[in-house]
Short mmCIF file of C-alpha atoms and ligand atoms in Angstrom, two decimals:
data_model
loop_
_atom_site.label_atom_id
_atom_site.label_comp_id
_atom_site.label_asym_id
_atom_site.label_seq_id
_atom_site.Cartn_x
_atom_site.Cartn_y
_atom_site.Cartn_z
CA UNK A 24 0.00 0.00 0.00
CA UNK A 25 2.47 2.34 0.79
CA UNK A 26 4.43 1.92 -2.44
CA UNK A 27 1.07 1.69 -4.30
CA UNK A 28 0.75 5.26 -2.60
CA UNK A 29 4.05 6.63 -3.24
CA UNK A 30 3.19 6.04 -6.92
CA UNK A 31 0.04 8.08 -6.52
CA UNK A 32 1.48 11.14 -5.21
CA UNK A 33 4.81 10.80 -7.44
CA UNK A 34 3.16 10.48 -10.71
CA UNK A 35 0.00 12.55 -9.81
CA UNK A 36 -2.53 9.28 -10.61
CA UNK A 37 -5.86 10.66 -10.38
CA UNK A 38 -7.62 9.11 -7.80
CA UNK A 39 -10.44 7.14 -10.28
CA UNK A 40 -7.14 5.77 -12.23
CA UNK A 41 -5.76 4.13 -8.75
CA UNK A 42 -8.97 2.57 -7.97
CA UNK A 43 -9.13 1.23 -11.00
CA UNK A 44 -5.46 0.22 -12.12
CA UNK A 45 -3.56 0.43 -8.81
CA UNK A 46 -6.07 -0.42 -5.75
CA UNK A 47 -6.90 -4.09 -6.83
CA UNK A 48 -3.59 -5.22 -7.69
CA UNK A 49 -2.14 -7.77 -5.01
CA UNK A 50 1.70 -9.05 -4.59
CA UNK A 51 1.08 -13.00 -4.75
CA UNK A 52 4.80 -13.81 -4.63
CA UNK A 53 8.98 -11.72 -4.28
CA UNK A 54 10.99 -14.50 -4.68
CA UNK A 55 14.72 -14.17 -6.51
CA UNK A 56 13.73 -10.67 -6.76
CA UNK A 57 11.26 -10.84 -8.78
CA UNK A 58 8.13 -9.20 -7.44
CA UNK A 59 4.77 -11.51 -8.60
CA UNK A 60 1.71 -9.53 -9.24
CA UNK A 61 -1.70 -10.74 -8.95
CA UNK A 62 -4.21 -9.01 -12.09
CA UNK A 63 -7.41 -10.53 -13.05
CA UNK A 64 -7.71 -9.78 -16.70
CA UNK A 65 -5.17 -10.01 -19.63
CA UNK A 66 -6.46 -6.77 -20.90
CA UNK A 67 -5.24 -4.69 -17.71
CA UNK A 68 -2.36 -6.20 -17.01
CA UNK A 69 -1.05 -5.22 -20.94
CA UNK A 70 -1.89 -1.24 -19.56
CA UNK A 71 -0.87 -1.88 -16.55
CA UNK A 72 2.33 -3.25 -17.38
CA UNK A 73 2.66 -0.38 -20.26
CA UNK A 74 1.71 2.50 -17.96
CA UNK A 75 2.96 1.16 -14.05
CA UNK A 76 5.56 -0.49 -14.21
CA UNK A 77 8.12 1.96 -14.11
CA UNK A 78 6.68 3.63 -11.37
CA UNK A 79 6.50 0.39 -9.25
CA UNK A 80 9.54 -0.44 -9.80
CA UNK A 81 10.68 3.38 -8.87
CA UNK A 82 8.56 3.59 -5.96
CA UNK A 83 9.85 -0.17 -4.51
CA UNK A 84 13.75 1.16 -4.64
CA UNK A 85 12.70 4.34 -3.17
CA UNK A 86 11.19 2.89 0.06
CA UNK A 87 13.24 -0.70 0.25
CA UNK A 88 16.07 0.26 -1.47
CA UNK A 89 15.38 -3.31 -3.90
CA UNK A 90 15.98 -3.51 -7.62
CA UNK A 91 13.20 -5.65 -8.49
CA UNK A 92 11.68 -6.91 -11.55
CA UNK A 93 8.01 -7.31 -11.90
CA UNK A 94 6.32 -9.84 -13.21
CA UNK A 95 1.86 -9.71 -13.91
CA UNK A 96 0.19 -12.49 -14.02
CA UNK A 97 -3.38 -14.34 -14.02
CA UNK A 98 -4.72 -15.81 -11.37
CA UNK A 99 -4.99 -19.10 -13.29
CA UNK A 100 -1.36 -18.78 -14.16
CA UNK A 101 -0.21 -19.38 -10.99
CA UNK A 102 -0.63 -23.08 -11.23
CA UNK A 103 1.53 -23.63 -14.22
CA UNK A 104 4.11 -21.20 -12.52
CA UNK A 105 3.91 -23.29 -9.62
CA UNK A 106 4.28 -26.33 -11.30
CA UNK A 107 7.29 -25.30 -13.21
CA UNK A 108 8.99 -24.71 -10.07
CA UNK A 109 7.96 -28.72 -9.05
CA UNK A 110 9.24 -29.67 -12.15
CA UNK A 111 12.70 -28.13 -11.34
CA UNK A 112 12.89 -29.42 -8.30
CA UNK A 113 12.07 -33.06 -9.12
CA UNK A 114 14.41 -32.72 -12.33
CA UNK A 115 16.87 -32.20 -8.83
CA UNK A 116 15.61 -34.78 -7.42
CA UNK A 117 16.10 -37.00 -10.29
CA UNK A 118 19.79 -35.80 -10.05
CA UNK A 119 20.56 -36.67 -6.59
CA UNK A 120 18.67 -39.81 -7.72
CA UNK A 121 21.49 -40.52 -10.25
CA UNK A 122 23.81 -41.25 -6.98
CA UNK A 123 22.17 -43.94 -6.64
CA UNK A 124 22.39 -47.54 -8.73
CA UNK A 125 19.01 -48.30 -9.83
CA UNK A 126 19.60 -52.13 -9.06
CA UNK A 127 21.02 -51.37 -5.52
CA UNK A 128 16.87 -51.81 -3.66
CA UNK A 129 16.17 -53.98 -1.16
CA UNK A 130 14.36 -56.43 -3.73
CA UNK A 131 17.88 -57.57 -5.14
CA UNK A 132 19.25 -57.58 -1.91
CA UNK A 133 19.66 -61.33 -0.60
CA UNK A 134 19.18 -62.12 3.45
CA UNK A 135 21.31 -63.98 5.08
CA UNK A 136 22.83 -64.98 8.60
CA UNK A 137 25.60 -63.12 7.76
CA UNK A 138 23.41 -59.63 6.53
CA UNK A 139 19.89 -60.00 8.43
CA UNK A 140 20.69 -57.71 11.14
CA UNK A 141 22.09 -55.00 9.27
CA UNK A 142 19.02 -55.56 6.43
CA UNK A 143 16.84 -55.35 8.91
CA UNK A 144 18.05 -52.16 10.90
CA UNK A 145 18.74 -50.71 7.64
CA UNK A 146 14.41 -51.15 6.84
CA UNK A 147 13.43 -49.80 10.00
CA UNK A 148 15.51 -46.94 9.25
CA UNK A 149 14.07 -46.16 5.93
CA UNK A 150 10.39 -46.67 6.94
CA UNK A 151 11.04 -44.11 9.90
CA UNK A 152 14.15 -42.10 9.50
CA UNK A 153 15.18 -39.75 11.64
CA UNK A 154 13.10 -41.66 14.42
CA UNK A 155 14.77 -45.19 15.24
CA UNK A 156 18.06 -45.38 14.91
CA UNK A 157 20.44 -42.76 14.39
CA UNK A 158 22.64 -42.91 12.80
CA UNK A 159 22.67 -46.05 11.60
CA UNK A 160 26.20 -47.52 11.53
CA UNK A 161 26.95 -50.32 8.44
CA UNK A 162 30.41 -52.40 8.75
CA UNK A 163 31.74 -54.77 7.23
CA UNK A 164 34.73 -55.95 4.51
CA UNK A 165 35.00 -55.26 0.93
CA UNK A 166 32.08 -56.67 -1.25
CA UNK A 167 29.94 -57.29 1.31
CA UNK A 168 27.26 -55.44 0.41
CA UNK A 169 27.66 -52.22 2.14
CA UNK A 170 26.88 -49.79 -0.20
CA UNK A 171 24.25 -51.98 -2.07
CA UNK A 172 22.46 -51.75 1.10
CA UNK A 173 22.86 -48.14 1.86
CA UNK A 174 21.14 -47.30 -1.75
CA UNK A 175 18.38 -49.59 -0.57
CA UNK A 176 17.69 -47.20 2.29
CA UNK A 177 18.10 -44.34 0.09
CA UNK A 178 15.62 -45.81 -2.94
CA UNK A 179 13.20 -46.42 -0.42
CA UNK A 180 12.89 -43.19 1.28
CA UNK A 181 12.48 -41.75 -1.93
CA UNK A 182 9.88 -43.95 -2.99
CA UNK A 183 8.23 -43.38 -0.27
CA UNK A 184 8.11 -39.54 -0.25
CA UNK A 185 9.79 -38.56 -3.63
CA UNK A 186 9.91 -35.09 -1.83
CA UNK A 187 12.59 -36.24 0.73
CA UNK A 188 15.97 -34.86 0.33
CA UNK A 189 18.14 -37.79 0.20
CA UNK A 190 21.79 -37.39 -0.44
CA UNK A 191 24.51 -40.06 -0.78
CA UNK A 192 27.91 -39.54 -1.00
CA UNK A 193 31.34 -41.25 -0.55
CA UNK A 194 33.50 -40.27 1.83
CA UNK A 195 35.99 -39.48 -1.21
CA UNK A 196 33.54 -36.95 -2.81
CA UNK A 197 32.71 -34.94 0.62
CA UNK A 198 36.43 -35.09 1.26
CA UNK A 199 37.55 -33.83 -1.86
CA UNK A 200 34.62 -30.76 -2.05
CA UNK A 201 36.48 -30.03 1.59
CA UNK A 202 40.07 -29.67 -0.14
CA UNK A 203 38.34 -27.54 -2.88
CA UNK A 204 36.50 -25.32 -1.02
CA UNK A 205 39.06 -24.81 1.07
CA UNK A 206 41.68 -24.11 -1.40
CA UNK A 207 39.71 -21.87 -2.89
CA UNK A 208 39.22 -20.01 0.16
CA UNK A 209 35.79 -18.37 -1.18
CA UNK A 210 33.13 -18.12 1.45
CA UNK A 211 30.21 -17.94 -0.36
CA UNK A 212 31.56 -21.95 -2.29
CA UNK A 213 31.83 -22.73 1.10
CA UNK A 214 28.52 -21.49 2.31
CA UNK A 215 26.98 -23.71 -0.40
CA UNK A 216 28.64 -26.52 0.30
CA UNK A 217 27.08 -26.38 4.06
CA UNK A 218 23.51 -25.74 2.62
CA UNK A 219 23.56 -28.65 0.49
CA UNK A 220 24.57 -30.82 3.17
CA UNK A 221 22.77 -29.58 5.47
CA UNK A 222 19.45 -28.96 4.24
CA UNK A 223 18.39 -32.54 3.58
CA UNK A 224 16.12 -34.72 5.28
CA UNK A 225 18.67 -38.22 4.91
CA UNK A 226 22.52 -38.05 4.67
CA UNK A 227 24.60 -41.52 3.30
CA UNK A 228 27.99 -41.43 3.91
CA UNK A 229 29.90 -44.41 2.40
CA UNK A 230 32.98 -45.36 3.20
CA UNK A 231 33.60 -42.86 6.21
CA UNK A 232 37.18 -44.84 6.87
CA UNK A 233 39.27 -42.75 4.26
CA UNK A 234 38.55 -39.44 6.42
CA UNK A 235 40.36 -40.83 9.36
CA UNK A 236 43.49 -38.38 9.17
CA UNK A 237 42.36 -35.50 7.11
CA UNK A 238 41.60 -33.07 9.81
CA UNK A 239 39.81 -30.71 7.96
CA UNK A 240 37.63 -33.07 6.86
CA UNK A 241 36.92 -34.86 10.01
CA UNK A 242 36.09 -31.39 11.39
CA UNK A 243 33.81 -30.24 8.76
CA UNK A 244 31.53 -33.82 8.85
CA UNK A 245 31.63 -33.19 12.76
CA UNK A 246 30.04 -29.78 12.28
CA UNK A 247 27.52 -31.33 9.15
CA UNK A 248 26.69 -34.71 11.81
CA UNK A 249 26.00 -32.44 14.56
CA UNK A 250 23.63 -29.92 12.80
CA UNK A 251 21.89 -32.87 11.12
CA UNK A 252 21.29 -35.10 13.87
CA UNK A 253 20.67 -32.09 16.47
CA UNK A 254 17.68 -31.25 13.82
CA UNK A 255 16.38 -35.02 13.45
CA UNK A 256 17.64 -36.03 10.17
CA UNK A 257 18.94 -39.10 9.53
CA UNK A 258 22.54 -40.19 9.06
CA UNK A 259 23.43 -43.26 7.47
CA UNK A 260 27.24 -44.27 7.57
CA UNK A 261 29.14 -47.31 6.54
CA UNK A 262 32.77 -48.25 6.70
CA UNK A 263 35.42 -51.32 6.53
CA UNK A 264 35.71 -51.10 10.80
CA UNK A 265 33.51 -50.73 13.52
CA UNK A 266 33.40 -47.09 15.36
CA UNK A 267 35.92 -48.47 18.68
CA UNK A 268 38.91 -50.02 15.60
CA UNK A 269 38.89 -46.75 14.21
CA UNK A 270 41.98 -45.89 16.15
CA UNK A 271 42.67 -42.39 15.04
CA UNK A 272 39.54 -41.25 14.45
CA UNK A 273 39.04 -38.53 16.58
CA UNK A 274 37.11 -39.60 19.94
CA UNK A 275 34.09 -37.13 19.48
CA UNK A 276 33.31 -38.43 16.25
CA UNK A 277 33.68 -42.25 17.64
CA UNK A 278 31.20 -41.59 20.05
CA UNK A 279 29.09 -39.81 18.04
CA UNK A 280 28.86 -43.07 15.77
CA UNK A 281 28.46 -44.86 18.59
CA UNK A 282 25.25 -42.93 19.39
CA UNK A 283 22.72 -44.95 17.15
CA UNK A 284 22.92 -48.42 15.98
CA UNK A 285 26.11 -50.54 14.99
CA UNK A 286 25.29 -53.15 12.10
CA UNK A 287 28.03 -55.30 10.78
CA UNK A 288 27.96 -57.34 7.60
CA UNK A 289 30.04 -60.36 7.78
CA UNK A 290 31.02 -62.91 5.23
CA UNK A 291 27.98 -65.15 3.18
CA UNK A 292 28.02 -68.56 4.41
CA UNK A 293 27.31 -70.89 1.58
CA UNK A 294 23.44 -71.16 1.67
CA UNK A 295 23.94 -67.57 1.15
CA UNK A 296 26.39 -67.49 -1.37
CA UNK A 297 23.49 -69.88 -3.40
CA UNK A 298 21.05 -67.83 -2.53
CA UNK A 299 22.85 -64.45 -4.14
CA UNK A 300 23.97 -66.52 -7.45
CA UNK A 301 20.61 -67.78 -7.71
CA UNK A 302 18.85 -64.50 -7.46
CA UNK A 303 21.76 -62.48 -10.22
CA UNK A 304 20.58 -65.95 -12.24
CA UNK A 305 16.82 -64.77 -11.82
CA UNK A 306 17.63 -61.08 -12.74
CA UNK A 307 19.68 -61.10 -15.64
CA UNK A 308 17.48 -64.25 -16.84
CA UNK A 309 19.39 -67.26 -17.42
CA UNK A 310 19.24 -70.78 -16.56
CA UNK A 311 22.57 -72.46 -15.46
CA UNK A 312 23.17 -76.10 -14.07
CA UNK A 313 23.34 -76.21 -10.45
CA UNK A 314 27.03 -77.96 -10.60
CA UNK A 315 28.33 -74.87 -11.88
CA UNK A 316 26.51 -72.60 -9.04
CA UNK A 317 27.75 -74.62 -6.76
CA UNK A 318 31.21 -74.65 -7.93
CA UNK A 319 31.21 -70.98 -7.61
CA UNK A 320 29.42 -71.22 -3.82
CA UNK A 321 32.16 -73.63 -2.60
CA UNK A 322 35.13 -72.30 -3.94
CA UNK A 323 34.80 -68.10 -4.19
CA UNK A 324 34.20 -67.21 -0.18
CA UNK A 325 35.66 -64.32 0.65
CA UNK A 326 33.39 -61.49 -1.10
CA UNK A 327 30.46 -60.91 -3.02
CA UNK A 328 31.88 -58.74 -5.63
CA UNK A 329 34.05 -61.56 -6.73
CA UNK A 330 30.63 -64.02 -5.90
CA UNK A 331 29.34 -62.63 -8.59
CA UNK A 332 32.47 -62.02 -10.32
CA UNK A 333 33.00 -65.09 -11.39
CA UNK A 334 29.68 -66.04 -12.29
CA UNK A 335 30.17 -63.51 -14.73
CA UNK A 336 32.96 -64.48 -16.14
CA UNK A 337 31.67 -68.49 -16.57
CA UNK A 338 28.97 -67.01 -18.75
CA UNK A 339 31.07 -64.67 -20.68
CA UNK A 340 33.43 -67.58 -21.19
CA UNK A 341 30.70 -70.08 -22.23
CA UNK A 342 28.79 -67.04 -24.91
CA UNK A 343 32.32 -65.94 -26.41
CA UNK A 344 33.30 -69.77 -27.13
CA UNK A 345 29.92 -70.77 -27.85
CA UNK A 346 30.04 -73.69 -25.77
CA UNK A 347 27.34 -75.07 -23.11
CA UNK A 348 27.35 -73.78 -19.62
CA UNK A 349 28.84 -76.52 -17.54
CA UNK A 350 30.84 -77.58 -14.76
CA UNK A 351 34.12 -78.68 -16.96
CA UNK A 352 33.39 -74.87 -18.70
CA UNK A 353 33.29 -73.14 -15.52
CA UNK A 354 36.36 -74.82 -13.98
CA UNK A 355 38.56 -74.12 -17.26
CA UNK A 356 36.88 -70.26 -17.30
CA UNK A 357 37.68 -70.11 -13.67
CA UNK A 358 41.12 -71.17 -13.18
CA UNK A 359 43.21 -68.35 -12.79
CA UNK A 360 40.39 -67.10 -10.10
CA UNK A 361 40.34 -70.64 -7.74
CA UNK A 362 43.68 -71.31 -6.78
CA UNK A 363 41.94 -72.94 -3.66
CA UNK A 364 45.74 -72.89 -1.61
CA UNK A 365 47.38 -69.85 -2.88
CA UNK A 366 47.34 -66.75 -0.92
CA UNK A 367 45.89 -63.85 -3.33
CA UNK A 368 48.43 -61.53 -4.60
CA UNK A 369 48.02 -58.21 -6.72
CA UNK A 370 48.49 -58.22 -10.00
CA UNK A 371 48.72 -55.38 -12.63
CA UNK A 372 45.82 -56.79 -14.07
CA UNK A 373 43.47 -56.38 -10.67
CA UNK A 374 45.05 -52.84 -10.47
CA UNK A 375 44.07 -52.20 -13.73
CA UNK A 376 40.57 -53.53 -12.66
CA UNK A 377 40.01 -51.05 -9.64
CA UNK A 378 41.43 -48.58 -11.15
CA UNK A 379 38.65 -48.74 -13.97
CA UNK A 380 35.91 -49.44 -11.74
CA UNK A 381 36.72 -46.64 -9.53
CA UNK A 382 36.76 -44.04 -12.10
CA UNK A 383 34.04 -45.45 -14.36
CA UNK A 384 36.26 -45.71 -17.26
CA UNK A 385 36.30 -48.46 -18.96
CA UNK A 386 39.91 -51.34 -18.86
CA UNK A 387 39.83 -50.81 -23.22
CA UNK A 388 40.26 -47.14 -22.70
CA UNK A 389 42.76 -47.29 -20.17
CA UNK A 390 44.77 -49.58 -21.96
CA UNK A 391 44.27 -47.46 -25.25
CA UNK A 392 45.16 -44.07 -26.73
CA UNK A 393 42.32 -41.78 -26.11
CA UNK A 394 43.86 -38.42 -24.67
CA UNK A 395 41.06 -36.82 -23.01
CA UNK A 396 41.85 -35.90 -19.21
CA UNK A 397 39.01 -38.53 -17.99
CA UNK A 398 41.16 -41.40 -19.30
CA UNK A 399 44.31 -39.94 -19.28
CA UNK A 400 44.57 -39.33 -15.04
CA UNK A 401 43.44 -42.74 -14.57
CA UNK A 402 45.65 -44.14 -17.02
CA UNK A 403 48.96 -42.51 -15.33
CA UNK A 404 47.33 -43.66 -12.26
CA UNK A 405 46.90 -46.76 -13.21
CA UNK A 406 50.88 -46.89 -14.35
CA UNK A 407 52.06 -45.19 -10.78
CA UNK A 408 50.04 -48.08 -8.99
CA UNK A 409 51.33 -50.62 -11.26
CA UNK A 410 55.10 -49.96 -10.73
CA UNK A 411 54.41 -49.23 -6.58
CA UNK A 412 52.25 -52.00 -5.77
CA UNK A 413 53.78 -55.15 -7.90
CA UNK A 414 57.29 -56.41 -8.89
CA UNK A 415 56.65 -55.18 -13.24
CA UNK A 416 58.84 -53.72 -15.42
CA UNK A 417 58.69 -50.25 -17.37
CA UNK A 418 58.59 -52.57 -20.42
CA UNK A 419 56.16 -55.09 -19.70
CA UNK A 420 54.09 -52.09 -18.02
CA UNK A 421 54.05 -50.81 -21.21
CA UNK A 422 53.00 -54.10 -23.04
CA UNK A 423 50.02 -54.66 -20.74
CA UNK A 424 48.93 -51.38 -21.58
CA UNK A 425 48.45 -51.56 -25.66
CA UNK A 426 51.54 -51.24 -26.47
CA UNK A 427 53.14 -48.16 -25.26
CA UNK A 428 56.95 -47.39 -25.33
CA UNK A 429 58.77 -47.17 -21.64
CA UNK A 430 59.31 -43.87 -21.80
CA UNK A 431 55.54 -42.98 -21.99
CA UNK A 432 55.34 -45.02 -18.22
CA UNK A 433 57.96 -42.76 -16.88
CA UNK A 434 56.43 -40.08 -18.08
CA UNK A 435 53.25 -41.29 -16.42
CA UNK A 436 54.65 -42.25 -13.06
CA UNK A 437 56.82 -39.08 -12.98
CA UNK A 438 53.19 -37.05 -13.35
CA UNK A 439 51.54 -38.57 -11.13
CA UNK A 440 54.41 -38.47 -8.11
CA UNK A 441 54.19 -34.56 -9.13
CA UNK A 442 50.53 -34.28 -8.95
CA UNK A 443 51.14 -36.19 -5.13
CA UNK A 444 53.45 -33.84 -3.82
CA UNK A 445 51.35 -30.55 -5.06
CA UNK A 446 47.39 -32.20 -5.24
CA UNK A 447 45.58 -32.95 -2.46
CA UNK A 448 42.78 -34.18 -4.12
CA UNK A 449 44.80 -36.59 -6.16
CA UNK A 450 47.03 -37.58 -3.28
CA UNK A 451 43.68 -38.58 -1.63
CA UNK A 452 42.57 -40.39 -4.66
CA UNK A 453 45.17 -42.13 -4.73
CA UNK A 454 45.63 -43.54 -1.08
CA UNK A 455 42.27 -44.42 -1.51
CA UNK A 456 42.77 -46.52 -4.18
CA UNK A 457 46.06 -48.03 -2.79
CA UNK A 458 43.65 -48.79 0.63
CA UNK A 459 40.99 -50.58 -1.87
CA UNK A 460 43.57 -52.74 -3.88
CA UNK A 461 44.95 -53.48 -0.77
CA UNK A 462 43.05 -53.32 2.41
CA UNK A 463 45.40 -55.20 4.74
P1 ADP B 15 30.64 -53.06 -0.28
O1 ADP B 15 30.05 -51.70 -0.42
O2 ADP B 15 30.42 -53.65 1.08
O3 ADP B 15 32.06 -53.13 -0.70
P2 ADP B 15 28.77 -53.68 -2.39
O4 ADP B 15 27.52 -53.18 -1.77
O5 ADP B 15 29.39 -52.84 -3.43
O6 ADP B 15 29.84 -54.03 -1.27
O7 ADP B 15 28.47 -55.15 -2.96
C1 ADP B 15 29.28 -55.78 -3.93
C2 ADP B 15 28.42 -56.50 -4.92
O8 ADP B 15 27.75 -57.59 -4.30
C3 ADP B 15 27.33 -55.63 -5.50
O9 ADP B 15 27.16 -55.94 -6.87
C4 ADP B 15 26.10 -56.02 -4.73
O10 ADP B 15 24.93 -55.88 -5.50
C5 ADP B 15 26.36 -57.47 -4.42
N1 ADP B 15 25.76 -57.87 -3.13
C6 ADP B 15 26.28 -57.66 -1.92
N2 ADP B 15 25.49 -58.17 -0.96
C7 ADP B 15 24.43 -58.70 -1.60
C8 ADP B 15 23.25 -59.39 -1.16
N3 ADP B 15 23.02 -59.64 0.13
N4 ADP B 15 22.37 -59.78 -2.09
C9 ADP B 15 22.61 -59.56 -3.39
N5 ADP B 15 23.69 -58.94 -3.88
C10 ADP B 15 24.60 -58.51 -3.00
MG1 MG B 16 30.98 -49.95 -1.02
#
């Protein structure tokens, strides 16, 4: 009213032209600085918008001291202008979603003695989060099923209410948008990065073991834990360890874990491992004899990942010869994998392997010539881990890899060592990789 009346006297609007143009007109909405104006005919807001809106927009910076823009619209407009805003924010939601693997729910997920507590905490936590357990605590080895279970939680909730604000991260991902924001020392990039952790209804965290050290990180997930769980929102965390083997982990964050519920995962027995071969049988839709499922069951133990690992490779084997599924098949297909007495050592080749998995690129590329940065940092990587972590040569380095000359290896190791001493984030990568190829 009072701007509405500053425009009167300002512009000298005689008084039948406010009560007609001015008087009725109501702010619906002043969001992003944009000032939403409510008119009920098309026709007036055209002369209203000709006429008034300089003089609005005058009056508004002369009492508030805002630069706004106005926008007129219909009263039935408001719907589709409301709508578009939903649309944006599930097209957000659909993001976040991408986190997640679509086949990580609880419906692929197999129970077992070695799982059911930590499946069932983890479904009482995303029927009520925030209200049972919290935060939920998920441990267990490699390949256990970890982080299949924590997008279970995560699908659920949003399936549930696709409004909830579910985030999942690694602990690689929150550590490295620490390093950056902190190298870039900007305050507002670091503002954001505490809203969008900490305005969400559900926070995964997987893998919380490779923050143990980095102080600034540890500090920062303190400060996001604390204003979470203070405010009801559930935390969801999973790592290789329980909470009290975490040795340098700082206390207040030990206890904190300890706060909720403490699930671990421990290795499939064998009903179990049948049970999770079966069910990948059922999914991707093949029949296979039983001797060969139980080949696998007996003889791969110690993780899940390499469970059903080897499955796939027994029916990769069997399509690419074009020979019949069986037991003789899968033993000759499997050979280099059960060495039932021999103590697993690391190869190039399972470097090569996490290497690609972790960065989503595939082995071809990093074994070829493609020069964008995606492949090329993984490929160096890949050649710094190689010559660290096994016994090979520059030139046989080069051989596994396509076919590059020994001075392209040094050149790669040499970049990477560089990138160590001066990149935290790759100096993190890469200790995180060296922990995953070799957890002990
Ligand atoms: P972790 O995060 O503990 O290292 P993942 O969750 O990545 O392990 O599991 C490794 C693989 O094993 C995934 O493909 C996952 O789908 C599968 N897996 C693990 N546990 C189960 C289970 N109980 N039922 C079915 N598949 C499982
Ligand atoms: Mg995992």
């Amino acid at each position: 009213d009072a701007i509405l009346n500053h425009v009167m006297v300002e512009h000298e609007v005689s008084k039948v032209s406010f009560d007609t143009w001015l008087q009725p007109l109501k702010v619906h909405s002043f969001e992003n600085n944009i000032v939403t104006i409510l008119v009920d005919d098309q026709m007036k807001i055209n002369y209203i918008q000709k006429k008034y809106t300089l003089p609005i927009k005058v009056a508004i910076a002369e009492l508030t001291g805002l630069d706004c823009s106005l926008d007129f619209i219909l009263p039935e407009n408001i719907k589709t202008q409301e709508t578009k805003a939903k649309d944006v924010e599930k097209t957000n939601l659909l993001l976040e979603k991408a986190n997640l693997n679509p086949r990580y729910t609880f419906d692929t997920f197999v129970v077992g003695k070695n799982n059911n507590f930590a499946h069932a905490a983890s479904l009482a936590v995303a029927e009520s989060p925030g209200e049972v357990y919290n935060p939920l605590f998920i441990y267990g080895g490699v390949g256990l099923g970890k982080t299949h279970l924590m997008h279970s939680i995560a699908h659920f909730i949003l399936d549930q209410d696709p409004e909830k604000k579910v985030l999942y991260v690694t602990s690689e991902t929150f550590t490295n948008e620490v390093i950056d924001n902190i190298r870039s020392g900007n305050s507002a990039a670091m503002s954001k990065f505490r809203d969008k952790y900490r305005n969400i209804d559900v926070l995964l965290i997987d893998d919380i073991q490779f923050i143990i050290g980095k102080e600034s990180t540890q500090e920062e997930f303190f400060h996001t834990f604390n204003d979470l769980h203070s405010a009801g929102k559930q935390v969801i965390i999973s790592s290789d360890k329980p909470p009290k083997e975490m040795i340098t982990l700082e206390d207040r964050l030990k206890s904190r874990f300890e706060w909720g519920l403490i699930a671990d995962i421990s290795s499939p027995d064998y009903e179990t491992r049948m049970a999770i071969l079966k069910k990948r049988e059922e999914l991707d839709g093949y029949t296979i004899d039983n001797s060969v499922i139980e080949y696998i069951a007996t003889n791969v133990k110690s993780n899940i990942r390499e469970l059903e690992g080897a499955l796939n490779i027994v029916v990769a084997f069997g399509n690419l010869n074009k020979r019949e599924i069986n037991l003789e098949l899968a033993k000759e297909a499997l050979k280099n994998i059960i060495s039932p007495d021999e103590k697993k050592v690391i190869t190039p080749e399972y470097i090569l392997d996490t290497v690609s998995e972790h960065f989503h690129v595939s082995k071809d590329d990093i074994k070829g010539s493609k020069r964008n940065a995606e492949i090329v940092l993984p490929r160096q990587i890949a050649m710094y881990l190689c010559r660290k972590m096994t016994q090979i040569k520059y030139k046989e380095l080069g051989t596994l890899l396509g076919g590059k000359d020994h001075s392209t290896i040094i050149h790669g190791c040499k970049t990477i060592e560089d990138e160590i001493a001066t990149n935290d984030n790759i100096r993190n990568t890469v200790d995180i990789l060296i922990k995953k190829i070799n957890p002990n």
